[in-house]
XYZ file of C-alpha atoms in Angstrom:
550
model
C 40.357 -25.935 -20.518
C 42.125 -24.696 -23.448
C 41.481 -20.901 -23.983
C 41.373 -21.456 -27.879
C 38.522 -23.663 -27.509
C 36.556 -21.476 -25.033
C 33.087 -20.269 -26.162
C 33.451 -16.785 -25.655
C 36.522 -14.251 -25.597
C 37.684 -11.234 -24.084
C 36.522 -7.736 -25.594
C 39.191 -5.124 -25.799
C 36.779 -1.933 -25.979
C 34.966 -0.725 -23.006
C 31.231 -1.624 -23.542
C 28.461 1.014 -24.307
C 25.441 1.066 -22.214
C 27.268 -0.486 -19.346
C 27.003 1.495 -16.147
C 28.259 -0.770 -13.282
C 31.915 -1.719 -13.042
C 30.905 -5.477 -12.744
C 29.008 -5.128 -15.989
C 31.695 -3.712 -17.947
C 34.205 -6.379 -16.438
C 31.802 -9.375 -16.962
C 31.245 -8.170 -20.613
C 34.984 -7.688 -21.506
C 36.051 -10.654 -19.529
C 33.883 -13.163 -21.600
C 31.657 -14.055 -18.552
C 28.134 -12.775 -20.090
C 26.559 -11.391 -23.479
C 23.344 -9.394 -23.830
C 20.337 -11.394 -24.957
C 17.014 -10.705 -26.411
C 14.759 -8.607 -24.005
C 17.430 -7.017 -21.913
C 18.528 -10.370 -20.440
C 21.785 -12.004 -20.394
C 23.765 -15.272 -21.352
C 26.153 -16.739 -19.185
C 29.081 -17.849 -21.147
C 31.055 -20.644 -20.087
C 33.334 -18.595 -17.577
C 30.433 -16.986 -16.062
C 28.644 -20.393 -15.756
C 31.337 -21.851 -13.682
C 31.419 -18.857 -11.225
C 27.568 -19.084 -10.993
C 28.006 -23.019 -10.286
C 30.506 -22.253 -7.457
C 28.048 -19.385 -6.110
C 25.317 -22.081 -6.238
C 27.317 -24.572 -4.480
C 28.480 -22.468 -1.659
C 25.003 -21.287 -0.906
C 23.602 -25.029 -0.937
C 26.349 -25.946 1.384
C 25.407 -23.668 3.946
C 21.637 -23.894 3.807
C 22.164 -27.588 4.132
C 23.425 -26.948 7.387
C 20.084 -25.593 8.539
C 18.645 -28.988 7.524
C 16.666 -27.650 4.599
C 15.338 -30.178 2.116
C 16.001 -29.230 -1.844
C 13.173 -29.233 -3.949
C 12.383 -28.362 -7.517
C 10.274 -25.293 -8.145
C 8.126 -24.602 -10.985
C 8.358 -21.301 -12.917
C 4.984 -19.864 -12.439
C 5.358 -15.765 -12.499
C 7.475 -15.726 -9.388
C 9.574 -12.556 -9.026
C 11.585 -10.823 -6.365
C 9.288 -8.036 -5.915
C 5.774 -10.165 -6.143
C 3.040 -8.911 -3.864
C 2.345 -11.300 -1.020
C -1.329 -10.517 -1.039
C -2.161 -11.111 -4.774
C -4.498 -13.842 -5.859
C -3.410 -17.367 -4.965
C -4.514 -18.776 -8.394
C -2.993 -18.113 -11.888
C -4.841 -19.067 -15.358
C -3.076 -21.264 -17.526
C -3.497 -20.185 -21.022
C -3.369 -23.530 -22.685
C -6.131 -25.056 -20.772
C -8.268 -21.748 -19.997
C -8.623 -22.891 -16.585
C -7.048 -21.753 -13.357
C -4.398 -23.866 -11.463
C -3.435 -23.326 -7.689
C 0.068 -21.616 -7.857
C 0.883 -18.136 -6.455
C 3.515 -15.727 -7.288
C 5.216 -16.636 -4.090
C 6.056 -20.767 -3.836
C 5.606 -20.263 -0.140
C 1.616 -20.008 -0.922
C 2.127 -23.399 -2.806
C 4.148 -25.093 -0.014
C 1.963 -23.925 2.695
C -0.949 -26.341 1.709
C 1.835 -29.042 0.649
C 3.298 -28.820 4.210
C -0.169 -28.994 5.626
C -1.369 -31.964 3.832
C 1.583 -33.852 5.489
C -0.131 -34.034 8.605
C 2.738 -32.388 10.672
C 3.151 -32.297 14.490
C 5.077 -30.014 16.674
C 7.750 -32.863 16.564
C 8.214 -32.568 12.727
C 8.826 -28.796 12.891
C 10.810 -26.700 11.848
C 10.872 -28.047 8.209
C 12.839 -26.150 5.588
C 12.741 -26.265 1.921
C 15.055 -24.872 -0.619
C 15.612 -24.656 -3.855
C 16.687 -22.515 -7.033
C 14.913 -21.144 -10.015
C 14.818 -18.376 -12.525
C 12.957 -15.403 -11.517
C 11.765 -11.888 -13.239
C 12.163 -8.347 -12.099
C 9.536 -5.705 -12.698
C 11.973 -2.763 -12.349
C 15.017 -3.875 -14.139
C 18.240 -1.790 -15.185
C 19.753 -3.708 -18.021
C 22.690 -1.160 -18.125
C 23.704 -2.346 -14.385
C 24.160 -5.953 -15.808
C 23.502 -8.788 -13.528
C 23.067 -6.316 -10.537
C 19.643 -5.828 -11.828
C 18.859 -7.959 -14.731
C 15.092 -8.450 -16.071
C 15.858 -12.259 -15.314
C 17.871 -13.707 -12.634
C 18.593 -16.906 -10.872
C 16.946 -16.800 -7.326
C 17.754 -19.128 -4.209
C 14.804 -19.386 -1.980
C 14.350 -20.845 1.400
C 10.954 -21.597 2.967
C 10.687 -22.554 6.869
C 7.685 -23.746 8.889
C 7.830 -23.826 12.436
C 5.505 -24.611 15.682
C 4.402 -21.263 16.047
C 5.823 -17.501 15.572
C 8.800 -18.007 17.972
C 10.025 -21.082 16.131
C 9.476 -19.523 12.847
C 11.500 -16.693 13.944
C 14.293 -19.081 15.219
C 14.301 -20.700 11.847
C 14.563 -17.599 10.127
C 17.400 -16.523 11.899
C 19.234 -19.607 11.084
C 18.694 -18.947 7.576
C 20.251 -15.615 7.789
C 23.178 -17.033 9.460
C 23.604 -19.489 6.705
C 23.297 -16.803 4.199
C 26.028 -14.781 5.872
C 28.424 -17.480 5.944
C 27.815 -17.976 2.303
C 28.684 -14.589 1.517
C 31.596 -14.548 3.788
C 32.957 -17.518 1.768
C 32.718 -15.298 -1.260
C 34.389 -12.299 0.455
C 31.375 -10.053 -0.015
C 30.842 -7.536 2.347
C 26.942 -6.833 2.616
C 24.659 -4.635 4.959
C 21.130 -5.846 6.723
C 18.762 -3.417 6.862
C 14.995 -2.995 7.171
C 12.634 -3.248 3.961
C 11.044 -0.053 2.923
C 7.886 -1.939 1.709
C 7.201 -4.821 4.199
C 7.997 -4.048 8.141
C 8.352 -7.739 8.613
C 11.420 -7.928 6.110
C 15.242 -7.465 6.536
C 17.168 -6.991 3.324
C 20.624 -8.117 2.525
C 22.391 -5.438 0.305
C 25.660 -4.217 -0.884
C 27.126 -0.616 -1.362
C 27.378 0.723 -4.855
C 28.026 3.831 -6.692
C 25.187 3.719 -8.746
C 22.114 5.601 -8.328
C 20.132 2.690 -6.637
C 18.621 2.857 -3.075
C 19.567 6.101 -1.206
C 21.129 4.763 2.282
C 22.550 6.039 5.285
C 25.620 4.273 6.942
C 27.087 5.151 10.314
C 30.978 6.098 10.002
C 31.830 4.126 13.149
C 29.594 1.236 14.057
C 28.287 0.378 10.446
C 24.646 0.716 11.000
C 22.980 0.938 7.696
C 19.276 1.768 6.644
C 17.463 3.187 3.700
C 17.472 6.770 4.054
C 13.535 7.052 4.796
C 13.852 4.706 7.554
C 17.256 5.752 8.835
C 17.442 7.040 12.567
C 19.378 9.888 13.748
C 19.842 11.854 17.025
C 18.161 15.174 16.799
C 20.482 18.007 16.976
C 20.419 20.343 19.889
C 19.726 23.621 18.598
C 20.172 26.990 20.574
C 16.768 28.461 21.644
C 15.782 31.720 22.900
C 15.230 32.151 26.633
C 11.889 33.872 26.545
C 8.620 33.118 24.890
C 7.719 35.822 22.060
C 4.602 37.234 21.043
C 2.752 34.787 19.109
C 1.352 36.574 15.690
C 0.337 35.487 12.058
C 2.674 37.356 9.484
C 1.727 37.922 5.876
C 4.218 36.349 3.856
C 2.870 35.800 0.014
C 4.067 32.983 -1.792
C 6.602 31.774 0.817
C 6.098 27.936 0.749
C 9.778 26.849 0.725
C 11.553 26.977 3.980
C 14.577 28.765 2.646
C 13.078 31.725 1.705
C 10.613 31.728 4.603
C 13.359 31.620 6.884
C 15.263 34.297 5.428
C 12.097 36.861 5.383
C 11.357 35.927 9.154
C 14.714 36.125 10.223
C 14.974 33.001 11.908
C 16.976 29.464 11.314
C 15.420 26.990 9.064
C 15.119 24.634 12.039
C 12.656 27.187 13.563
C 10.196 26.543 10.863
C 7.567 23.654 10.675
C 6.636 21.612 7.907
C 3.084 20.355 8.208
C 1.922 17.735 5.632
C -1.414 16.307 5.468
C -2.023 12.622 4.654
C -4.720 10.262 4.472
C -4.654 6.652 6.045
C -7.610 4.375 6.070
C -10.082 6.937 5.864
C -8.768 9.440 8.346
C -6.661 12.602 7.920
C -3.308 12.898 9.719
C -1.279 16.116 9.987
C 2.664 15.264 10.136
C 4.896 18.012 11.558
C 8.591 17.894 11.502
C 11.364 20.913 11.670
C 11.532 22.751 8.506
C 15.064 21.272 7.642
C 13.668 17.879 7.389
C 11.176 16.102 5.164
C 8.569 13.634 6.189
C 9.349 9.896 5.695
C 6.372 8.123 4.253
C 7.723 4.859 5.299
C 7.805 5.521 8.935
C 4.347 7.064 8.843
C 3.323 3.767 7.429
C 4.927 1.554 10.260
C 3.321 4.227 12.620
C -0.088 3.378 11.481
C 0.378 -0.588 11.231
C 1.862 -0.697 7.805
C -1.270 0.647 6.124
C -0.806 2.452 2.905
C -1.093 6.235 2.992
C -1.200 9.179 0.390
C -0.812 12.868 0.308
C -4.364 14.431 0.959
C -5.778 15.800 -2.281
C -5.522 19.797 -2.726
C -9.337 19.939 -2.112
C -9.171 18.065 1.242
C -6.461 20.415 2.158
C -8.448 23.502 1.277
C -11.329 21.985 3.107
C -9.660 21.397 6.338
C -7.378 24.214 6.432
C -9.379 26.946 4.443
C -6.198 27.590 2.685
C -4.036 26.597 -0.319
C -1.508 23.795 -0.037
C 1.627 24.998 1.531
C 0.116 27.019 4.229
C -1.190 24.242 6.539
C -0.334 24.433 10.414
C -1.113 22.609 13.479
C -3.112 25.473 15.052
C -6.751 25.676 14.447
C -7.020 22.042 12.562
C -10.361 20.450 12.885
C -10.583 17.784 15.782
C -10.834 14.894 13.703
C -7.292 15.653 12.178
C -4.753 13.855 14.359
C -1.588 15.780 14.639
C 1.693 13.974 14.654
C 4.922 15.630 15.798
C 8.191 14.591 15.085
C 10.999 14.522 17.678
C 12.884 17.194 16.057
C 10.097 19.473 17.163
C 10.251 18.734 20.759
C 12.567 21.093 22.369
C 11.892 24.044 20.375
C 10.303 27.261 21.394
C 9.197 30.281 19.373
C 8.865 28.192 16.344
C 6.839 29.062 13.039
C 4.055 26.929 11.514
C 1.671 27.637 8.747
C -1.374 29.824 9.792
C -4.090 27.609 7.789
C -4.649 30.850 5.714
C -3.309 31.348 2.343
C 0.012 33.584 2.478
C 0.173 33.789 6.021
C 2.422 32.217 8.789
C 2.370 31.838 12.484
C 5.233 32.849 14.235
C 6.536 32.545 18.033
C 4.538 29.333 18.771
C 5.215 27.382 22.092
C 3.889 24.402 23.419
C 1.759 24.819 26.667
C 0.767 28.509 25.517
C -0.239 28.343 21.759
C -0.471 24.737 21.314
C -1.254 21.808 23.708
C 1.898 19.791 24.586
C 1.883 16.408 22.584
C 1.735 13.480 24.752
C 4.315 11.654 22.586
C 6.840 12.768 19.879
C 7.695 10.304 17.243
C 10.421 9.804 14.668
C 8.790 10.581 11.227
C 11.760 12.677 9.552
C 14.036 11.671 6.924
C 17.241 11.726 8.680
C 20.073 13.909 7.256
C 23.814 12.988 6.515
C 26.142 14.416 8.987
C 23.721 13.550 12.083
C 24.775 11.405 14.901
C 24.015 7.866 14.979
C 21.559 6.379 17.685
C 23.334 3.240 17.752
C 26.913 4.546 18.927
C 28.166 7.840 20.584
C 30.997 8.330 18.034
C 29.660 7.843 14.443
C 27.827 10.048 12.080
C 25.708 9.113 9.366
C 26.977 9.141 5.654
C 25.100 9.262 2.514
C 25.624 5.896 0.279
C 23.748 3.926 -2.207
C 22.621 0.171 -1.997
C 21.534 -2.425 -4.107
C 19.568 -5.413 -2.457
C 20.685 -8.884 -3.007
C 18.342 -10.745 -0.891
C 15.733 -10.782 2.088
C 14.563 -12.693 5.084
C 10.905 -12.285 5.448
C 8.352 -13.481 8.060
C 4.893 -14.154 6.350
C 3.266 -15.540 9.394
C 0.043 -17.472 8.841
C -1.180 -15.553 5.960
C -0.986 -18.407 3.614
C -2.060 -21.082 6.330
C -5.135 -19.331 6.877
C -6.022 -18.647 3.439
C -5.439 -22.388 2.285
C -6.047 -24.264 5.612
C -2.819 -25.381 6.534
C -2.250 -26.542 9.999
C -0.329 -28.369 12.276
C -0.969 -30.433 15.518
C 0.336 -28.693 18.732
C 1.711 -30.347 21.833
C -1.837 -29.657 23.370
C -3.456 -32.056 20.791
C -4.901 -28.814 19.016
C -4.593 -27.700 15.479
C -3.062 -24.267 14.575
C -2.235 -22.374 11.475
C 1.164 -23.275 9.754
C 3.395 -20.249 9.995
C 6.087 -19.655 7.405
C 9.079 -17.526 6.584
C 10.649 -17.079 3.216
C 14.436 -15.988 2.389
C 15.968 -15.463 -0.977
C 19.260 -14.581 -2.594
C 19.712 -13.068 -6.075
C 22.457 -15.410 -7.196
C 22.852 -13.742 -10.588
C 23.254 -10.233 -8.670
C 25.532 -11.966 -5.882
C 27.970 -13.093 -8.877
C 28.204 -9.251 -10.073
C 28.386 -8.102 -6.436
C 31.780 -10.345 -6.027
C 33.269 -8.254 -9.216
C 31.759 -4.994 -7.619
C 34.166 -5.389 -4.750
C 37.035 -7.422 -6.087
C 38.465 -5.585 -9.001
C 41.057 -3.166 -10.046
C 42.240 -1.138 -12.990
C 43.316 -4.238 -15.208
C 40.225 -6.452 -14.402
C 38.728 -8.855 -11.929
C 39.975 -10.449 -9.064
C 38.184 -13.327 -7.975
C 38.210 -14.931 -4.418
C 39.453 -18.330 -4.783
C 36.211 -19.787 -3.483
C 34.216 -18.658 -6.914
C 37.050 -18.273 -9.448
C 36.161 -19.974 -12.881
C 39.601 -21.713 -12.731
C 42.316 -22.194 -10.068
C 45.149 -21.010 -12.165
C 45.506 -19.370 -15.889
C 48.399 -21.022 -17.539
C 50.023 -18.809 -20.312
C 52.494 -20.470 -22.664
C 55.084 -18.218 -24.683
C 57.103 -19.210 -27.783
C 59.614 -21.979 -27.274
C 57.477 -23.270 -24.222
C 54.287 -24.947 -25.838
C 55.468 -28.301 -25.260
C 56.399 -27.856 -21.528
C 53.061 -26.227 -21.173
C 51.253 -28.818 -22.681
C 52.860 -31.468 -20.178
C 52.237 -29.121 -17.323
C 48.643 -28.572 -18.390
C 48.051 -32.398 -18.428
C 49.654 -32.922 -15.138
C 47.708 -30.181 -13.423
C 44.362 -31.831 -14.783
C 45.183 -35.156 -13.531
C 46.052 -33.743 -10.121
C 42.522 -32.276 -10.315
C 43.347 -28.716 -10.649
C 41.189 -26.569 -12.852
C 43.492 -24.841 -15.061
C 42.861 -22.459 -18.118
C 45.573 -22.750 -20.565
C 45.911 -19.605 -22.977
C 47.444 -21.752 -25.746
C 46.774 -18.888 -28.432
C 49.539 -17.565 -30.847
C 48.695 -14.254 -29.260
C 51.668 -11.653 -28.120
C 52.682 -11.833 -24.394
C 50.966 -8.494 -23.827
C 47.511 -9.644 -24.999
C 47.694 -12.657 -22.915
C 48.913 -10.887 -19.645
C 46.306 -8.388 -20.213
C 43.670 -11.015 -20.655
C 44.795 -13.102 -17.410
C 44.609 -9.765 -15.632
C 41.087 -9.085 -16.944
C 39.580 -12.629 -16.533
C 41.010 -12.643 -13.021
C 41.815 -16.272 -12.068
C 43.633 -16.355 -8.577
C 47.138 -17.241 -10.257
C 48.908 -16.763 -13.614
C 51.391 -19.372 -14.475
C 53.926 -18.480 -17.214
C 56.134 -20.682 -19.226
C 58.590 -19.166 -21.630
C 62.091 -19.349 -22.614
C 63.104 -16.914 -19.907
C 61.961 -19.110 -17.154
C 63.699 -22.210 -18.484
C 62.389 -25.348 -16.579
C 60.831 -23.341 -13.869
C 57.442 -21.523 -13.802
C 56.675 -17.690 -13.103
C 53.898 -17.783 -10.346
C 51.913 -14.374 -9.758
C 48.947 -13.840 -7.499
C 46.320 -11.991 -9.373
C 46.183 -8.482 -7.416
C 49.960 -9.129 -6.163
C 52.922 -7.243 -7.826
C 55.545 -9.947 -6.712
C 56.482 -12.685 -9.300
C 58.240 -15.843 -8.178
C 60.069 -18.480 -10.033
C 59.154 -21.734 -8.639
C 59.711 -25.357 -9.719
C 57.058 -27.585 -11.436
C 56.416 -29.650 -8.697
C 56.043 -26.973 -6.287
C 53.419 -25.288 -8.595
C 51.565 -28.536 -8.860
C 51.600 -29.370 -5.207
C 50.571 -25.794 -4.357
C 47.678 -25.667 -6.913
C 46.715 -29.344 -5.519
C 46.571 -28.338 -2.017
C 44.602 -25.311 -2.747
């Protein structure tokens, strides 16, 4: 392609309202442009990259034996609720039509109508469609665009184990695709769905707080991350338990100073309501309570902080002074692992402005039958997955997910399969997906320098960028035609701009190789790999052959 004919050119100035590196570079390089409603148009360069991203993902998923379907639009989004209504209303006809926010709900009855037996399974269906995001960040660009291209795979198996194996194969295929695009990712548990694993990249943006092990690479959302409990020194002998008057001391920092004890010897007690029951969550004072871990402890059921009037009724005190001593028997107390090996610790006295001190299990409180991990781990703590590593604070952006839905849709919609014993069973389903728009941006996030993008060969818009300078235009035209004839994708900068402008644009666009023809190169070509400092003079035949083989 001739650059002079390219729809969309580079931009010199740094764009405003572009917070991510990828968004800035894709705008400046002429890959995307803002559209109405906060969305983005893919310009020819961006479209070429997107087509290669799609092709790589499709090739790897095909290895799983997936069939490609064309999905209707519906209202599918990356964060749709699996349990929402399975019917939508078509405005024009004022009638309902059977299609869910998740296409798995439509595919389940379709698969069930095929009269499948265990011999036909597993069965995989894949497709790509445009989706929408409820919590978009337009200033992040394609990393969190309101509309994005989403690749989905739905797997049906003969039972839960077969469906999990199918999901594992899909995950491996996605990982191979990401490796081909040279994108480094983390896999970590979803905050919202216990049966979902998420694929994420590291970012410098104010995205999801994440803790990552410096040694083994273990990564988890901060609210779910696990860490080893520090071994704090304890007093050898139990002290005298007492209630101390400390007005207004709700924060653990001022409270520990007032009592003259370390912060880890204080106790945070927070009351939550879950399924009509009130629970008291107790953690060492230096930690916060992880609602995500508590939800998993109670089977994924949603919970909420107890209302002030509920706290008042159960503790006879204002919020901030609740403690485990003397709570009504209907309140279940959950103790965190950080509270297990302490003695002479503090806790709220269930009396406004008062605090219990020198509490000990077995004397002042019954020894808990079990301690749980319900705290928010802290950076610097030791990793539970290895001996050497410590957790570091990072941030992550989710690119995709691997989810086990089970037989939810099958039970609701009557989708079944015939088992080996001639009995029918609900047809379980898993669903996986990758945000291809965000994936394109992720490549840029991880492959750029101060001059521009450095595209990996697998997804670069062109294999090379040819730059012609004065007196070499005719030779460049000849080389351009030869490369095209050899099947090499080449972008020829045929403008009458200066060498500095052309070189700067070539670095900004980031194709893997820059070829220069000028008076100085004579009958040879200047070959420079993007990201390298070395420049080589090569023969025309050698350049054509190297690019053809690549």
